[in-house]
XYZ file of N, CA and C in Angstrom:
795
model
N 0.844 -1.194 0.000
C 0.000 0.000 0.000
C 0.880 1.244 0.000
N 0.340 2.303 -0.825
C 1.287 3.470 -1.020
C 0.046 4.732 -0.645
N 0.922 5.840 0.758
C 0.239 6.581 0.670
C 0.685 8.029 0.383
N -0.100 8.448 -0.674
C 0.363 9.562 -1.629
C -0.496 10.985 -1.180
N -0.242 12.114 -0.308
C -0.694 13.029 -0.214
C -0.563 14.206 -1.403
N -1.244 14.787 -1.567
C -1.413 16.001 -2.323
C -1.540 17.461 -1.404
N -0.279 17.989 -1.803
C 0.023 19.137 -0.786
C 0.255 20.077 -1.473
N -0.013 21.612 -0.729
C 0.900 22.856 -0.914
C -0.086 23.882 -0.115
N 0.431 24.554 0.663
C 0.265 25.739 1.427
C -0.570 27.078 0.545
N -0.900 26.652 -0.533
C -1.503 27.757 -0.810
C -2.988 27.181 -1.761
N -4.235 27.774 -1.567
C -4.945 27.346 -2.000
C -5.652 27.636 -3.209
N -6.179 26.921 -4.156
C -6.390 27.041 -5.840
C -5.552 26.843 -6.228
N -4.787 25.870 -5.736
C -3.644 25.533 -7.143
C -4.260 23.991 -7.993
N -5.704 23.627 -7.237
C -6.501 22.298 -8.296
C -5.411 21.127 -7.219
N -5.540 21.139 -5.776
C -4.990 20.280 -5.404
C -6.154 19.202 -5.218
N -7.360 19.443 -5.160
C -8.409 18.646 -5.012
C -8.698 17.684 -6.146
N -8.685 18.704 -7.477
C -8.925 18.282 -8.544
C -8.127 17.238 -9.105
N -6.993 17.558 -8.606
C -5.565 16.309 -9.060
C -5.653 15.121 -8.116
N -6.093 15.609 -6.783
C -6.336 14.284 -5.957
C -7.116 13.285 -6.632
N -8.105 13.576 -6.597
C -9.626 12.881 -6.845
C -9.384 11.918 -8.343
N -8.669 13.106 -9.190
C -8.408 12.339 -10.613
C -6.719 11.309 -10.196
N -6.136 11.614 -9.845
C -5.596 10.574 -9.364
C -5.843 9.361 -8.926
N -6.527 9.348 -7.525
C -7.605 8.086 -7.262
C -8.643 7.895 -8.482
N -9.230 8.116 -9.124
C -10.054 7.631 -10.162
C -9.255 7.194 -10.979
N -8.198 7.358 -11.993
C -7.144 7.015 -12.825
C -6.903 5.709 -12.347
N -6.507 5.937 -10.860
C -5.873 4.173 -10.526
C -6.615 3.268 -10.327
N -8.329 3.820 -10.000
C -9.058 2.810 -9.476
C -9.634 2.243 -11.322
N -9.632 2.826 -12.160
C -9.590 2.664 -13.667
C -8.698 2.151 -13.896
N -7.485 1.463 -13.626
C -6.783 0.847 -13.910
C -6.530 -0.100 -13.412
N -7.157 -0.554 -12.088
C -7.669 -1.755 -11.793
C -7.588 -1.533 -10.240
N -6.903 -0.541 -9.634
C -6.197 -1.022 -8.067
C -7.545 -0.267 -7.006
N -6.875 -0.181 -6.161
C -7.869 -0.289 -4.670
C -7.323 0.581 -4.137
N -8.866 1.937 -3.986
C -8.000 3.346 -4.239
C -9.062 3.571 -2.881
N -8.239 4.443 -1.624
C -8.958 4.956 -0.558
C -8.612 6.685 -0.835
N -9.499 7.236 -1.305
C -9.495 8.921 -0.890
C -9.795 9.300 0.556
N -9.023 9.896 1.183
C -9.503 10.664 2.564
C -9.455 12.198 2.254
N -10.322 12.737 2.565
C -10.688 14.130 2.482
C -10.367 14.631 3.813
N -9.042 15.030 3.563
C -8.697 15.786 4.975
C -8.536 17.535 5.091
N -9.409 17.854 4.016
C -9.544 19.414 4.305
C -11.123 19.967 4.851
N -11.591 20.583 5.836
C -12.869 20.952 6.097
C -13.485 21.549 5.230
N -13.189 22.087 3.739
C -14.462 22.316 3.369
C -15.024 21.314 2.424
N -14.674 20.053 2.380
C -14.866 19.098 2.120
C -15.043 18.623 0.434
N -14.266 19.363 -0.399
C -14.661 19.717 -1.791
C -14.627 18.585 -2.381
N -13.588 17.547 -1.550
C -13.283 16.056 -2.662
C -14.182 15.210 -2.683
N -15.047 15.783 -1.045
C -16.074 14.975 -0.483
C -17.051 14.980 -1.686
N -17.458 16.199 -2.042
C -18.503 17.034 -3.072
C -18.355 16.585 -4.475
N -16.620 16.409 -5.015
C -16.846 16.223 -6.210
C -16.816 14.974 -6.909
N -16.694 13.860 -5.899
C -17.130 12.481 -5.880
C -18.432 12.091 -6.090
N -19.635 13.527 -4.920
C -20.739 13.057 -5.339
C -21.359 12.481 -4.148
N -20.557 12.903 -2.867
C -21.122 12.621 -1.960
C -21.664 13.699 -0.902
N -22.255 13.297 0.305
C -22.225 14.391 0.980
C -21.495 14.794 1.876
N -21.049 16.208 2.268
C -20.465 16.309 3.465
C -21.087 15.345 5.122
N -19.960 15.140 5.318
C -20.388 14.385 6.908
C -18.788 14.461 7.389
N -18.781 14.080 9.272
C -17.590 13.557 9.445
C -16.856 12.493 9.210
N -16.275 11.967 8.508
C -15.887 10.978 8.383
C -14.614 10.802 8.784
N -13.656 12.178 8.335
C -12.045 11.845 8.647
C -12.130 12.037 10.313
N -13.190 12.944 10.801
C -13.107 13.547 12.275
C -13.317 11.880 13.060
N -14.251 11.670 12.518
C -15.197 10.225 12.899
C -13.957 9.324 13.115
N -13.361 8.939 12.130
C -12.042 8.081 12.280
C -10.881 8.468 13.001
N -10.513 10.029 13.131
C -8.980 9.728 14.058
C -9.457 10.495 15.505
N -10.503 11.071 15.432
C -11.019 10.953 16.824
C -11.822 10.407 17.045
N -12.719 9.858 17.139
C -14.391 8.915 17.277
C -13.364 7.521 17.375
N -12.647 7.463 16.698
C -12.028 6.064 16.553
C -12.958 5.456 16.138
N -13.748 5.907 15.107
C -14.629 4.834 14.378
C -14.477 3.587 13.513
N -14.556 2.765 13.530
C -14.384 1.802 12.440
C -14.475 2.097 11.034
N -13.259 1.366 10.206
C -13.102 1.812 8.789
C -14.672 1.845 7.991
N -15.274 0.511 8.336
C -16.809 0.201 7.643
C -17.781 0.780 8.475
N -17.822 2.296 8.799
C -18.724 3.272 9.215
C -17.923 4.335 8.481
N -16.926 4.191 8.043
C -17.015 6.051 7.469
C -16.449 6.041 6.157
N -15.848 4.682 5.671
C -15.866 4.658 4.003
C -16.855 4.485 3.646
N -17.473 5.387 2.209
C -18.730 5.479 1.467
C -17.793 4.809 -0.165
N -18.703 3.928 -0.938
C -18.089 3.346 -2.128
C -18.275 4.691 -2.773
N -17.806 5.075 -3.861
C -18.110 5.631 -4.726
C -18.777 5.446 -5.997
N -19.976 5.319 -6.588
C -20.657 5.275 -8.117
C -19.663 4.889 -9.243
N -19.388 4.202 -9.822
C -18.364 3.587 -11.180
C -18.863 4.934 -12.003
N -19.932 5.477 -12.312
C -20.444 6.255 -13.065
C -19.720 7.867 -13.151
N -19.616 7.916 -11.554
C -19.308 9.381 -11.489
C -17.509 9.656 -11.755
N -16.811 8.649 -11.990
C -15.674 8.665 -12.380
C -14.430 8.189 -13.144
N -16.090 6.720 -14.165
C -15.368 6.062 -15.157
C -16.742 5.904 -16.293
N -16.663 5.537 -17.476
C -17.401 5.106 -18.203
C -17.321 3.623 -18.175
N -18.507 3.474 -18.770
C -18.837 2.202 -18.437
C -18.044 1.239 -19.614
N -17.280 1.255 -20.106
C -16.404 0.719 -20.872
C -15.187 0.272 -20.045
N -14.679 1.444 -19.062
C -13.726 1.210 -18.493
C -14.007 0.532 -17.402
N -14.677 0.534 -16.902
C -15.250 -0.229 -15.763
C -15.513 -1.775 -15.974
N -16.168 -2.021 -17.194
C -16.189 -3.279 -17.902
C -14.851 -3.806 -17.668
N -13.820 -3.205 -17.890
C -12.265 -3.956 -18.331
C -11.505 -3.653 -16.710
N -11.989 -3.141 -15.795
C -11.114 -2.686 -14.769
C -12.089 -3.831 -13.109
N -11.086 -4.073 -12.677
C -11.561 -4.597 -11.043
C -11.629 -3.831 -9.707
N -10.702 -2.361 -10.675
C -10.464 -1.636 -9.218
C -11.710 -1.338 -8.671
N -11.297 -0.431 -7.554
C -12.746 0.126 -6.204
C -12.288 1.450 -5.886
N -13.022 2.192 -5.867
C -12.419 4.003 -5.246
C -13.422 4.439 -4.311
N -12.892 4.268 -3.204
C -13.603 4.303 -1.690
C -13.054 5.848 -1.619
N -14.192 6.742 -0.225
C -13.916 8.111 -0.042
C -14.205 7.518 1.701
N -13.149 9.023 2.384
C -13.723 8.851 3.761
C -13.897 10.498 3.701
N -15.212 11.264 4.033
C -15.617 12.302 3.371
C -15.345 13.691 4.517
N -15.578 14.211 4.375
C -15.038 15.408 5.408
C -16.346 16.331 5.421
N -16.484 17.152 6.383
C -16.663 18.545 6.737
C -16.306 19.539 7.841
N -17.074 20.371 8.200
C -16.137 21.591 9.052
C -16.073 20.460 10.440
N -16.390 19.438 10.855
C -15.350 18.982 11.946
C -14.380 18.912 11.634
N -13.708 18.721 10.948
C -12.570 18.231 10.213
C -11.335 19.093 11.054
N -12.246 20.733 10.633
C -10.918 21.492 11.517
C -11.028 21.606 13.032
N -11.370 20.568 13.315
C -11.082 20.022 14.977
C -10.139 19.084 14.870
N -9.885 18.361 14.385
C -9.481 17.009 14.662
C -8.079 17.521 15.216
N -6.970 18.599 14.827
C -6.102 19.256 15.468
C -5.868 19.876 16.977
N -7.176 19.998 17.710
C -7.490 20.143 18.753
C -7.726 19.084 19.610
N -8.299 17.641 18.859
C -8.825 16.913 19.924
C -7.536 15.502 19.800
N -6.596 15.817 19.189
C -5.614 15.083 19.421
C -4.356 14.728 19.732
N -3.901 14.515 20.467
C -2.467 14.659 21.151
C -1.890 13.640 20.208
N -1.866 12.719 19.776
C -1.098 11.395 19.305
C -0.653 11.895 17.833
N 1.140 11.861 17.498
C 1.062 12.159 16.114
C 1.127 11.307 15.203
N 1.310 10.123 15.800
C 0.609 9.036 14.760
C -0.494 8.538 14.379
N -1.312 9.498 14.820
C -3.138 8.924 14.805
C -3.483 8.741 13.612
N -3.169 9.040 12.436
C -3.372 8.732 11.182
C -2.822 7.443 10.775
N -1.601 7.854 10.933
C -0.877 6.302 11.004
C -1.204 5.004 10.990
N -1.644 5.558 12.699
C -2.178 3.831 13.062
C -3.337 3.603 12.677
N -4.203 4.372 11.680
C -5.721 3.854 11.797
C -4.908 3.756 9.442
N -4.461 4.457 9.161
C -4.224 4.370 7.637
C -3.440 2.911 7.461
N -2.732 2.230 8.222
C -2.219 0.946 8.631
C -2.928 -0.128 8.678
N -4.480 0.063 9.212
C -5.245 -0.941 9.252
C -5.888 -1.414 7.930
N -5.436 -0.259 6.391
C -6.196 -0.912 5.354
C -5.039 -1.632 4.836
N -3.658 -1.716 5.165
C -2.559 -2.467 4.022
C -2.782 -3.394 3.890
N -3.449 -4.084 3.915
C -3.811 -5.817 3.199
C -5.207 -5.812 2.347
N -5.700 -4.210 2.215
C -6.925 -4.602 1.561
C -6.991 -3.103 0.699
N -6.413 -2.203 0.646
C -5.707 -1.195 -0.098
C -4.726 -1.252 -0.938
N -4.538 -0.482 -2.112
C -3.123 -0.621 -2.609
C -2.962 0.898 -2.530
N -3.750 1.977 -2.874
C -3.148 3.175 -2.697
C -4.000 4.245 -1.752
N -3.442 4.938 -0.815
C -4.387 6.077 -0.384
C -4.381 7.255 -0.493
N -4.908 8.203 -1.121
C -4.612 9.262 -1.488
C -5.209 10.301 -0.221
N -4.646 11.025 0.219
C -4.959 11.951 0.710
C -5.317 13.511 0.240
N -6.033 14.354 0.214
C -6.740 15.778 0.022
C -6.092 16.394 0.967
N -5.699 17.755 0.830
C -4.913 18.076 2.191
C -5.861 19.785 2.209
N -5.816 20.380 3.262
C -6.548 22.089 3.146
C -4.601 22.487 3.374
N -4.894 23.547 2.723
C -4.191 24.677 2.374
C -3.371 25.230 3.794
N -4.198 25.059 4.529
C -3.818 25.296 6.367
C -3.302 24.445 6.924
N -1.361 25.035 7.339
C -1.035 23.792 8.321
C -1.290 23.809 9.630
N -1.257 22.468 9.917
C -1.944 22.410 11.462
C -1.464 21.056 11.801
N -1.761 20.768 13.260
C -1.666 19.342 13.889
C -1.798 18.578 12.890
N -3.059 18.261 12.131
C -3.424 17.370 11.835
C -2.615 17.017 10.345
N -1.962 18.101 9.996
C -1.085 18.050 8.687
C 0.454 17.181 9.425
N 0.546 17.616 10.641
C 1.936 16.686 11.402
C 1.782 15.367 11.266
N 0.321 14.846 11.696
C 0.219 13.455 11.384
C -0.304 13.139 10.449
N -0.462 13.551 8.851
C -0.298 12.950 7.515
C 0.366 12.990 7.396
N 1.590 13.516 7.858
C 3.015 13.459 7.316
C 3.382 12.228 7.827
N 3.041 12.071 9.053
C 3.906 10.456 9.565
C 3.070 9.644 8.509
N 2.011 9.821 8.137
C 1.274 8.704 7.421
C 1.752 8.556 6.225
N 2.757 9.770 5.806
C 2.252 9.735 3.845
C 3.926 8.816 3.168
N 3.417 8.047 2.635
C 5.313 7.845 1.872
C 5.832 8.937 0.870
N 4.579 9.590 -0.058
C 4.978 10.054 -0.721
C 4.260 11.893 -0.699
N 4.498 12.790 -1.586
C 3.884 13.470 -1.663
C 3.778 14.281 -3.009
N 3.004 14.775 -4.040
C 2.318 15.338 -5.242
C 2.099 16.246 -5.367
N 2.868 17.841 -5.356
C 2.534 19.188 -4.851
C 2.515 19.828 -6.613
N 0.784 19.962 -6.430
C 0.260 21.130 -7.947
C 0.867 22.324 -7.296
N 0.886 22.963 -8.118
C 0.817 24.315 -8.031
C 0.835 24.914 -9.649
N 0.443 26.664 -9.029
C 0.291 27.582 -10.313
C 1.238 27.639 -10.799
N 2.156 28.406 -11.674
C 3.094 29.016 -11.906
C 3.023 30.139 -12.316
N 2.514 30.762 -10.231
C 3.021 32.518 -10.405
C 3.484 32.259 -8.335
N 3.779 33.518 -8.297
C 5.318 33.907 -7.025
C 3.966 33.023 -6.051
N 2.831 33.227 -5.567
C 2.136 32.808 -4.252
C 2.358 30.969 -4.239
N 1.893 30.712 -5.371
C 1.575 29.459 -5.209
C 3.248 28.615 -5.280
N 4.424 29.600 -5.634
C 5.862 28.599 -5.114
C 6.228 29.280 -3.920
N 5.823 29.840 -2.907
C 5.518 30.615 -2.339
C 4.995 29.288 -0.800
N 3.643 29.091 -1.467
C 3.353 27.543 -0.744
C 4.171 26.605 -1.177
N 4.923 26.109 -2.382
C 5.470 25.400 -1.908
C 6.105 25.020 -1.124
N 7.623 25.801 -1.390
C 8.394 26.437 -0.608
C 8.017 25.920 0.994
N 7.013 26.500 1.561
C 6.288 26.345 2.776
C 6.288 24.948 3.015
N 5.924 24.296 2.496
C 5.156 22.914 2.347
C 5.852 21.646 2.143
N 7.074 22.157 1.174
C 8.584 21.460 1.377
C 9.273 21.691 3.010
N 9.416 22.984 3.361
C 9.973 22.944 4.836
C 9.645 22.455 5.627
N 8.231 22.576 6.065
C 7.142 21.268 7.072
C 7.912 20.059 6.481
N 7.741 19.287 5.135
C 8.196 18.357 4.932
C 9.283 17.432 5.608
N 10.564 18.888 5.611
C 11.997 18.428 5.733
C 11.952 18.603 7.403
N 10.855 19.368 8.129
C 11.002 18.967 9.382
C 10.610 17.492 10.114
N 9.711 16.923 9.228
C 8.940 15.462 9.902
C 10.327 14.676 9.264
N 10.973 14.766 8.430
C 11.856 13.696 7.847
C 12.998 13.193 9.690
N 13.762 14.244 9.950
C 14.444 13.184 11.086
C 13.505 12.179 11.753
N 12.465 13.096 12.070
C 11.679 12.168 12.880
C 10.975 11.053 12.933
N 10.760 10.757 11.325
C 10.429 9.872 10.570
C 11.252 8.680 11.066
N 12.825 9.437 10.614
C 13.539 8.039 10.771
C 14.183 7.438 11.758
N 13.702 8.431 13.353
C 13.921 8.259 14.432
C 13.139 6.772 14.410
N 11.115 7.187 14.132
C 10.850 5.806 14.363
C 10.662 4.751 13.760
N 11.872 4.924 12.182
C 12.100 3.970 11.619
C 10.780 3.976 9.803
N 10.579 4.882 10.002
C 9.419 5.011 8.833
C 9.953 5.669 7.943
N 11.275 5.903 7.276
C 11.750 6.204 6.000
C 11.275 7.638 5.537
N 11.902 8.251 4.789
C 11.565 9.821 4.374
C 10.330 9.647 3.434
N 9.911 11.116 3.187
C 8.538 11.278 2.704
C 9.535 11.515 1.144
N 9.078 10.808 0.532
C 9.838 11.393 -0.885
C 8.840 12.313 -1.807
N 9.505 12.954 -2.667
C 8.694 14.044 -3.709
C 8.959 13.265 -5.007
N 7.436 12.915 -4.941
C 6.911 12.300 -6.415
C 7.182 13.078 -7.286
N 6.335 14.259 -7.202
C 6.770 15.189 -8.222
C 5.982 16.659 -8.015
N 6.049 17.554 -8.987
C 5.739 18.531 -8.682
C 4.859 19.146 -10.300
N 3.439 19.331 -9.819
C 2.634 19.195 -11.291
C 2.221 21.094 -11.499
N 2.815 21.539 -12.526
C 2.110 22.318 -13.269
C 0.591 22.817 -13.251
N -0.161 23.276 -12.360
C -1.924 23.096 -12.669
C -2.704 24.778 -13.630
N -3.475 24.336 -14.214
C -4.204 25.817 -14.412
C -2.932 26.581 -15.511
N -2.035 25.415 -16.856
C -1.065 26.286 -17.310
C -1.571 26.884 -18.720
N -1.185 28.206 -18.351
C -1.843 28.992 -19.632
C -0.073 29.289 -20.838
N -0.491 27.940 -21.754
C 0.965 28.301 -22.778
C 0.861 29.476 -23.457
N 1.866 29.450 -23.477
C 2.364 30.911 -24.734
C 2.397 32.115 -23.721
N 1.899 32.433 -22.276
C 2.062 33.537 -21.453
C 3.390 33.846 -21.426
N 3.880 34.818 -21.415
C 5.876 34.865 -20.352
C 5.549 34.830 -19.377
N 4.668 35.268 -18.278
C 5.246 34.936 -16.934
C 4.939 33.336 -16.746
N 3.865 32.558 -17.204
C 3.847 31.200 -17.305
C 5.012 30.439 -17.694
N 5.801 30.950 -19.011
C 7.170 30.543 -19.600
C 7.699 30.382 -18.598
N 8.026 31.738 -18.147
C 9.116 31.768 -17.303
C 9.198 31.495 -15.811
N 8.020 31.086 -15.717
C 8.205 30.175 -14.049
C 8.186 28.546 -14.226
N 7.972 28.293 -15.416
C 7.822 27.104 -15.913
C 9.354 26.496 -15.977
N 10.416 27.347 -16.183
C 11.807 27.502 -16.704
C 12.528 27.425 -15.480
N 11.875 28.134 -14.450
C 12.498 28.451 -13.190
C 12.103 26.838 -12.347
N 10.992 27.012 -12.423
C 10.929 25.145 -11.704
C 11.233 24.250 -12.335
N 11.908 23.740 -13.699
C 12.406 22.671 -14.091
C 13.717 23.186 -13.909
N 14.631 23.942 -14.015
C 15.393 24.965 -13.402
C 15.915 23.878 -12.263
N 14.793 24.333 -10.900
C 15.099 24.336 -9.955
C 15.370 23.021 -8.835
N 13.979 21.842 -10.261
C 13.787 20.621 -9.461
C 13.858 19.883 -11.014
N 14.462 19.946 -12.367
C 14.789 19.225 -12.918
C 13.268 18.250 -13.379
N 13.888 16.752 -13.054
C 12.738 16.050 -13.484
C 11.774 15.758 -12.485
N 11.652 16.404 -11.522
C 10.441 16.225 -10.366
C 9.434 17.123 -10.960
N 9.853 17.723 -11.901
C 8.829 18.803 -12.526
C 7.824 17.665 -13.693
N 6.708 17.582 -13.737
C 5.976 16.837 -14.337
C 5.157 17.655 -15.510
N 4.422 17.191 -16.445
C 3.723 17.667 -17.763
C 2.967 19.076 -17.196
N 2.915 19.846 -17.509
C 1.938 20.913 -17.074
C 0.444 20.246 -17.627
N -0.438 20.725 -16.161
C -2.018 20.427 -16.621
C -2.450 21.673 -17.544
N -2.616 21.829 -18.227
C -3.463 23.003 -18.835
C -4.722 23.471 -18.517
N -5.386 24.862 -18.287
C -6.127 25.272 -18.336
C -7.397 25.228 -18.980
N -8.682 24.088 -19.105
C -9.490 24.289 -19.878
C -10.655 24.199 -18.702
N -11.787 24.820 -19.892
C -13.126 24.444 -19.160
C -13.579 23.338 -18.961
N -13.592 22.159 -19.160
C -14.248 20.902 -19.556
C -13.472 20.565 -17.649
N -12.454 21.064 -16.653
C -12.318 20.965 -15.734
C -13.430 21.031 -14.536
N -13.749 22.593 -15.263
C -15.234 23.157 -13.821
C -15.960 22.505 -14.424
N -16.471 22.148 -15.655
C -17.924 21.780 -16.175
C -17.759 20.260 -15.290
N -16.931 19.774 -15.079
C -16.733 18.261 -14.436
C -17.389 18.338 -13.317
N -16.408 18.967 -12.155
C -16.790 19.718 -11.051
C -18.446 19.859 -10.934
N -18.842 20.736 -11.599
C -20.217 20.900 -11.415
C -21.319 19.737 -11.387
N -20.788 18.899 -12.599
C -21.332 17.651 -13.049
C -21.346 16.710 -11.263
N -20.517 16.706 -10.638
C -19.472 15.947 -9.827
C -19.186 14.466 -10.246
N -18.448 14.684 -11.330
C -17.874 13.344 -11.939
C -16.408 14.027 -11.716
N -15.611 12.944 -12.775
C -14.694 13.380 -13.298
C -14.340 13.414 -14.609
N -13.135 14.192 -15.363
C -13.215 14.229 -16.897
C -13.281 13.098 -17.474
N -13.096 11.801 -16.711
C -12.521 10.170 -17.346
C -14.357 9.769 -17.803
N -14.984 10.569 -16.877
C -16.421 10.055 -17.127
C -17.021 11.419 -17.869
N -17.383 12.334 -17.797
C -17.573 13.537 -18.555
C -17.485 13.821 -19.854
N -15.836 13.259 -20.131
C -15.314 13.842 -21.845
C -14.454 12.756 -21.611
N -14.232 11.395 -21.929
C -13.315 11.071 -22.160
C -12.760 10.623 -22.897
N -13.026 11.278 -24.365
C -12.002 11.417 -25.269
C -11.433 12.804 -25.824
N -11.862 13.653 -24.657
C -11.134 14.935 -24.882
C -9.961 15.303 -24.529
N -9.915 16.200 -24.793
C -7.967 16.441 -24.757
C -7.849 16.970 -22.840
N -8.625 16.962 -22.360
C -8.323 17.058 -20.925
C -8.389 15.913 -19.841
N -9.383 14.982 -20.885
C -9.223 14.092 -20.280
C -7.910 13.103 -20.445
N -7.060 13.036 -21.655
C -5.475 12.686 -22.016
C -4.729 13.988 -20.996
N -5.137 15.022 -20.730
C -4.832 15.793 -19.608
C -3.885 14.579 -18.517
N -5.295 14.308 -18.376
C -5.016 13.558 -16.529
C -5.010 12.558 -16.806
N -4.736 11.283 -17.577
C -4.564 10.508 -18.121
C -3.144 10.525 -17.907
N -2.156 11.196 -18.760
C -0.379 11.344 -18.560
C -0.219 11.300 -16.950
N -0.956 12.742 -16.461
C -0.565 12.897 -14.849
C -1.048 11.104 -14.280
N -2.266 10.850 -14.276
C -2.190 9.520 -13.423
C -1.085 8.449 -14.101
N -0.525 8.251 -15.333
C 0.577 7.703 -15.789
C 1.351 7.650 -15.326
N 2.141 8.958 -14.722
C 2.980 9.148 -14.417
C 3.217 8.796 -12.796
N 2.354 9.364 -12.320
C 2.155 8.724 -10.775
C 2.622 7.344 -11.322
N 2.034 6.620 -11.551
C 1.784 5.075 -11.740
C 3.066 4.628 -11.886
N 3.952 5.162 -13.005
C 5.346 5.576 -13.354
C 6.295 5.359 -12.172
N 6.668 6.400 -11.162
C 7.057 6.741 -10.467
C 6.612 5.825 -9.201
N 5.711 5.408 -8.544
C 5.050 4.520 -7.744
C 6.244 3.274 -7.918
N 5.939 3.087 -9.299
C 6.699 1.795 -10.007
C 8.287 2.120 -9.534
N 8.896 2.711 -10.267
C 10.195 3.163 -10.099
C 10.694 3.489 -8.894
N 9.920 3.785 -7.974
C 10.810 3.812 -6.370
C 10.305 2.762 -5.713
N 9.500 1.570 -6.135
C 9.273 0.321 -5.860
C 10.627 -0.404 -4.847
């Protein structure tokens, strides 16, 4: 089981949007995909198609059982039925709302994620985590939880700005990591979101982060509508348009995850 957070300190950079299509990509490709929605306003919760409730609060404080707060998700709202025909995977959500920004208050333990994200490795292969924009407690213990991490961002000064941010938290949980033996959080990669070609300041921050991180820098997502029209829908583009050019969009990006997953195997 691999657990892959989606991070960065600043918000609208489509970290939701890349989550969600991430877990859908893999669960379309056959594997056993857990989304946790760990930001309070619960958007991943929403664009799955479900409703807000506690679910992440429910689990690392309630100490609820996994089969009370995973909801399946609809094959419909995030694959066509073609792909679904040819695929075995499952894309489970554990859904969020404004409890959510408690769960930092009501917990002392920084492995509380940990030990409850531990109990799916024999029946999971990947968990993706949603992260809010706000660090807090509860961002200390996804970090003990996460192996890996997937940071969108824009390319203008705020959103490397959060990175930046979001890498340093990072490099602080790493000793501690390997104090208790749980290996560093590695950087999958770092995705392009919302890229408008042919801009110069787009060029040229585009230049500056392959620049800066080489090949951790991944395909830029491009900017189209067929994104919000999804959103609204609450599918995703794989089910929406998927033979449009946004949906080969996120198609490469979940590739590449898949890619990389593979390669630090």
């Amino acid at each position: 089981m691999k657990v892959i957070t989606l991070l960065n300190e600043k918000g609208g950079v489509a970290k939701t949007t890349m989550a969600i299509h991430a877990a859908a990509g893999l669960a379309i490709k056959g594997y056993r995909v857990v989304v946790i929605d760990a930001d309070a306003q619960g958007h991943a919760t929403i664009a799955l198609g479900r409703q807000k409730e506690p679910g992440f609060y429910d689990l690392i404080v309630r100490d609820a059982p996994f089969d009370q707060v995973l909801r399946r998700i609809s094959p419909e709202r995030y694959a066509t039925r073609e792909q679904m025909e040819r695929s075995n995977g499952d894309l489970l959500l554990v859904p969020s709302n404004v409890e959510t920004r408690s769960i930092s208050q009501n917990i002392s333990d920084a492995f509380a994620v940990l030990k409850r994200v531990m109990q799916l490795r024999e029946a999971i292969d990947f968990v993706i985590f949603d992260t809010s924009p706000t660090p807090s407690l509860t961002h200390a213990s996804i970090y003990m939880a996460t192996d890996a991490i997937v940071m969108p961002t824009k390319l203008e000064a705020w959103s490397f700005d959060g990175l930046r941010e979001s890498m340093a938290h990072r490099d602080q949980f790493q000793p501690i990591r390997q104090q208790y033996g749980l290996g560093t959080i590695k950087l999958y990669g770092i995705v392009p979101t919302l890229y408008r070609r042919g801009t110069l300041e787009q060029e040229t921050n585009l230049e500056v982060l392959r620049e800066r991180f080489g090949d951790k820098v991944w395909d830029p997502i491009p900017m189209r509508t067929i994104w919000s029209e999804a959103a609204t829908a609450k599918r995703t583009v794989f089910s929406l348009a998927p033979r449009s050019k946004t949906a080969a969009d996120a198609w490469r990006f979940v590739n590449k995850m898949e890619e990389v997953v593979n390669v630090s195997e």
